[in-house]
Amino acid sequence: MTKQVTLSIDGKVVSVPEGTLIVNAAKKAGIDIPVFCYHPKMEPVGMCRMCLVEIGRPLIDRATGELVREADGSPKIQFSPKLETACTTPVSEGMVVLGASEKAKAGREDILEFLLTSHPLDCPVCDKGGECPLQNLTMGFGPGQSRYLYDEKMHLAKQVPLGELIFLDRERCIQCGRCVRFQSEIVGDNVIGFYQRGRALEIISYSEPGFDSFFSGNTTDICPVGALTTTDFRFGARPWELNAAASICSHCPVGCNITINVRREAVSDGKWVVKRIMPRQNEAVNEIWICDKGRFAHHYTASPERLSTPLVRKDGKLIEAGWDEALDLAAGRFRDAGNDLLTLASGRLSNEDLFNLYHLTSSIGGKAILYSHMGGGDLTAQVGVGMGTNFADMGRETAIIIIASDLEEEAPIWYLRVKLAAQRGAQLIVINPRQTKLDRYAHRVLRYAYGKESAIILAMINAISAKKLAQTENMGKYVRNADIKQTARMIAEAENTVVLFGSEGLGLEGSQSLAQACANLLLVTGHIERANNGLIGVWPRANDQGAWDVGFRPAADLKKAMQSAKALYIAAADPAGDFPDLAETADFMVVQDLFLTATARLADVVFPAQSFTERQGSFTSGERRVQRFYPAVPSLDDCLPDFTISARVAKRMGIDQEEIHAGKVMDRIAASYPHYREISYTKLSQVNEQWPIVGRNDLYYGGTTYENSQGLGMQLLPGLQPALSELPPYDVGMPEGKLWAVPINRLYDRGQTMLPSKLLHQRIPHPYIVINSDEAEKLGIIEGDTVEMILEGVSSLVTANLDNGVPQGILLVPRSMGIPIAAPTSVTVKNVDKLLA
Amino acid sequence: MWIDSENDMLTEKYSEEILKILAKYPADQKRSAVMALLFLAQRETGYVTRPVMGEIAEITGTLITDVASIVGFYSLFYDEPGGKYRIQVCTDVSCAMRGAEAFVEELCENLGIGVGETTEDGLVTVEKVMCLAGCDKAPLFQVQTGEGLEYHENQTVEKTLDLIHRWRRNR
Amino acid sequence: MSPYLLLRHRDIPDIDKLEVYCQQGGFIGFKKAVVSMQPEQVTEVVKASGLRGRGGAGFPTGLKWAFMDNNAWPHYVTANADESEPGTFKDREIMEYNPFQFLEGVAIASYAVGANVAYIYLRGEFWQIARQLDWRIAEMKEAGYLGEKIFGTDYALEIYTHLGAGAYICGEETALLESIEGKLGQPRLRPPFPPVYGLYGKPTVVNNVETLTNLPLILERGAEWFRSYGTEKSPGVKIFSLSGCVNRPGNYELPLGTPFRQLIYEHGGGIRDGHAIKAIMPAGASSALIIADEKALDTPMDYENVPSLGAQLGSASVIVIDDSISIDWLIKKTVHFFCHESCGKCTPCREGTFWMKHLTERIHAGQAAWEDVQLLYDVASQMKTKCLCALGEFSIEAVMTGIDRFKDDFIERVGTEQTNIRIDANSKE
Ligand SMILES: Cc1cc2nc3c(=O)[nH]c(=O)nc-3n(C[C@H](O)[C@H](O)[C@H](O)COP(=O)(O)O)c2cc1C
Ligand code: SF4
Ligand code: FES
């Protein structure tokens, strides 16, 4: 344990760990020392000088080394003649800090006066007005009047786009450097910086596109003035007009805690509208950050394209119908189909939705299929991370393995936290077939050929384990590789190990095999059932883990499964849109979705579902933390929550399901699944104090991130240990001489939840492929050419990007980009530009 | 995302010098070379263009915004073209007490430009700068050209105009 | 023997040539150190000599070296050749004309602290000097004074030049290190100080050019010899850069403790154009203004006596101001400099220098009232002790002492003094 140090701050005696900075000690004691440049997530820089305090230290007699005492026996305190910065000074034993003395207050007032000399007084039209640290502190400590002559003020540009997402108001900037430091210290992308010097300092971005970072929005939260604002929210509303609802981001498996800010407004015909998404603190999940997709890609929930009433096919056409009619029809046909009912649902749905769907389907012997290309969810449930796992606690003693995943693109906040853990000393091992950004922070980078991902892990196991697992001939070179052996030893010796596996270049079979290999590695090295140990899936959707947990499984051959079903019940999935060859339907198809998707257009019945902003529910994150979300806006017209819809269908089939209270569905889940036995809505909504303290009335400390008062969620216990599996290593035969398309995952894709957010369009690429430069030369393709790619009989026109990092014979093809790719496939490409010319 | 390999103007021309510059610093501290590379880049045109900043970022393993920040902070780097010869006259305290300000005014008057401006033929820009460490030899100026920097001390307006004439002739 | 210790080129022609420098005893000190002394012994000799830093702060050089953290390696030495303080032009003369003595000093310091790489940080304007130094470094290497196996021992050293690019703040030691690292020249928080956390986070000594140039002779001739110059607390000689309203401005190498009068009248030839001396800035633009009365003129120029005049010796850049100059003009110039050079990192300096610039300009233009003088004083005192580095603190020296000590100049400029407004050091409503 670190030593405790006792000191007094404004008369209050506090004990804090040695090394604590005075600002933080004060904060813990409930005393506010105002700051601008200091931020508890970043290194102190002592630039703004706002936190000046008087500091006294016990006087020590030089000769004797003893404390000098006053007449009454108390230690004599010697105050330094200068004010000192509380944000850079660590506490020491017996220190006396005066933050509220006349001298300290005068110092603070001086600094505020300096800051205000250059600051415009445009609070009435400033987006930060109402939640602005500078405004608040000026009211609290500032001088009443300016002694600066107004006409000597600097007038600077007020609408400088740093990129299309973030705007800078140069006049308002107080040069605290928080944004620049966030980007360099926390994110590791110096895409914004200071330009000029002295009073002329300004923030710039030279990247292409401007402010090229997935995390840019966070700078607007920590900016202590209204200098940085988002295009999405600026001029949109005043903070005090907004209501707030706690929610969970639905875009990726991290499960960032968010707050949805809404208001009712005349311009939207008096409707409640989502005005912005803000991060909500959960130190075990997203700390106080969210990525830009989470922040900006919410517009799909309010898209005018949303379905608002049930539809039923009549005379070949889908026409509006009443709920009863639609439900009756669906229930009847499902009952008839019996065990030929196939339910296809995705991890976009909540646990409650998935449970009811699964329960309905299994009650009549039907099949519940997870719409996903990624396997291994059964294994993450078995050897998943132990309770109390938290990337923020990982340091030297922990090995973190990333395999088959471009983590920045697939789970940005994990990327951030893994990067920070690596910088704190965690042994980061990145194993990918090509270079990714995380390589920069890795202690070890291993490469393998696409198709050999589980081979490399098995080679590691065989390097350290007495029990040798099956090897294939192909593995030979990995088995003999010294780097791999050393890495295996590193893992075996690490106190903790977590493995994050993804689906880069992998379909279902490959990812399932990889998950098995990783699970085996964790088992043979004993890295299970403890905090900061275990397996994490980098899933394509927010609640894939929950879907696995309630019993959904992906299908090895989805086409065949769909063809053999008599009735299809498809929720939150668009197979026909993603894969034209899945457009063939069963006799009867029900689609439940937010939009009239390509699949919905083929359906016999369409149910309009509520978006996550309109209802309650829970998601299980990749770290197997169950977290609740709450309704933020009223339901759109006739829409219902997914679990209610299926409960109503079920009811008509004589199956009992909870249809009203999501919490009661969770009670049923808890009763049915041992892992969930401890979970209840009450427990999910519990909070305990987190550090750093954010929110409340002192926004200058942590920024405008919301305090968490609605629940930190609960991590699930891992299940039973699986035996080591003798599963032969997956090895896609990718014979040379052919071109192979392998799927990769991107954050900004052309998915349904992305496209309606127009402001992100500049960041979404056109459908493209990446090809090795030499390979391209052979094919006569140059950078930017349009090429025709024929993949499983389907032709797509795509832009060619050249990159030497891609292996020969491989084409990288992003998923969810309008190109039908689920697993590695052989392709042919033709240069269309050439043909046209 | 994919590195743009088109920008290698500097590397093409000065590969040897670049290696020499990089060799001064530890292998994992390439960023230290940014300033030296910017001086190299200014040899061409007297200022730094955006593509060159991008190239320097690549050479030094930084990002273009890092390089732009350096250009912005240091007063000897320019991101806009000026005259071929930048005459930078010290008009700081000591020099000002020895007639430097009058010298600049008179010089500019003779050249028909204001302080900070460039002559019509694009040859000369005259600027006032801070102390150049030549306070005992005022009036003095430095000339910044693509080639480097050169001091001219104990100046008179005539001497300076002579110098400018010589530049004109040698063009 | 040359009467000069540092500006030896003034009577030894061609000392900037390697063979001449060697004939004049060059590299004896370095050789002695490397061949026959432990690094700590070198530090001890420098401690014993009482040499204090010539870059401004006057910190004992040997003591600074002794702070080097021996638990972290490698160590670096950086020579501070930024020389950008208005009124200072001594390091330049050394590097241009007596370069080997300086380079030998760098080498000695490097040996003493166990550095195998040293950087010379020159202001960008010294481009030519850097080129010349590069050639001379190459010559030294050729001759075996640098590189591997120096004097046949295991000691290896490389010296490199690094050019700044026009930023006074880079003379501040931590900003200098940031600048070598290829970053904005903004000062770091201290502590930790460079001997613990310096270049690339490694222990680093930063010494001024003149400081380093003293070393070869100290090593060659001994600490006692060095102490025969100057005073008890300020041993040695100092180069005084004399500028402003004197007849013979220039560098003068004199023992520390020489009175102002001797420098200004004997060496500098007195005040030009028959004017009378009015004020002295002993440490360049960063300096407080001293009223140039008889007492001041008789004050010895050393680290202990100048403070009695309410100023510091600093880099000993003596700017002489005569009675033709109004102090309100003078502070307008100094404030302009600091406003231009403020790095912008900390609030009081960034905003305060900008505000003072407006005020001094308006006051000098006669567009101000006494209230503005008062305000100027307040702004300056409001900055005092609050800045992150010394630049901000320097910027108020001339302003506050100017108003305190030369009030009449301001009254003349703005009209009447409103006596109901006070001026005192802590004034603030
Ligand atoms: C704003 C500022 C500018 C400085 N400029 C210089 C300089 O140009 N040259 C120099 O040697 N020291 C300069 N210094 C002092 C250095 O920070 C440092 O104290 C010195 O280089 C140490 O060397 P010394 O101990 O040999 O004097 C400056 C300090 C400040 C605060
Ligand atoms: S006092 Fe502050 S703004 Fe001024 S130079 Fe130092 S750190 Fe920069
Ligand atoms: S200096 Fe302490 S908060 Fe800025």
Coordinates of N, CA and C and ligand atoms in Angstrom, one line a residue, chain C residues 169 187 342-346 349-350 387-389 391-392, ligand 2:
Chain C
I169 N 12.8 32.4 -26.1 CA 12.4 31.6 -25.0 C 13.3 30.3 -25.0
P187 N 8.7 26.2 -22.0 CA 9.4 25.7 -20.9 C 8.7 24.5 -20.2
S342 N 7.0 36.0 -25.8 CA 6.3 35.1 -24.8 C 5.9 33.9 -25.6
C343 N 6.1 32.7 -24.9 CA 5.8 31.5 -25.6 C 4.3 31.2 -25.6
G344 N 3.6 31.8 -24.7 CA 2.1 31.7 -24.7 C 1.7 30.5 -23.8
K345 N 2.6 29.8 -23.2 CA 2.2 28.7 -22.4 C 1.4 29.1 -21.1
C346 N 1.9 30.1 -20.4 CA 1.2 30.4 -19.2 C 0.4 31.7 -19.3
C349 N 1.9 35.6 -18.3 CA 2.9 36.2 -19.3 C 2.3 36.4 -20.6
R350 N 1.5 35.4 -21.1 CA 0.9 35.6 -22.4 C -0.1 36.8 -22.5
C387 N 4.3 33.6 -13.0 CA 4.5 33.0 -14.3 C 5.2 31.7 -14.1
L388 N 5.1 30.9 -15.2 CA 5.7 29.6 -15.2 C 7.2 29.6 -15.3
C389 N 7.7 30.6 -16.0 CA 9.2 30.6 -16.2 C 9.6 32.1 -16.0
L391 N 10.8 34.2 -18.1 CA 10.6 35.2 -19.1 C 9.5 36.2 -18.6
G392 N 8.4 35.7 -18.2 CA 7.3 36.6 -17.7 C 7.8 37.5 -16.6
Ligands
SF4_2 S1 6.5 33.1 -18.5 FE1 4.9 31.7 -19.3 S2 4.2 32.3 -21.4 FE2 6.0 33.5 -20.7 S3 7.6 32.4 -21.7 FE3 7.5 31.6 -19.6 S4 6.0 29.9 -19.7 FE4 5.9 31.0 -21.7

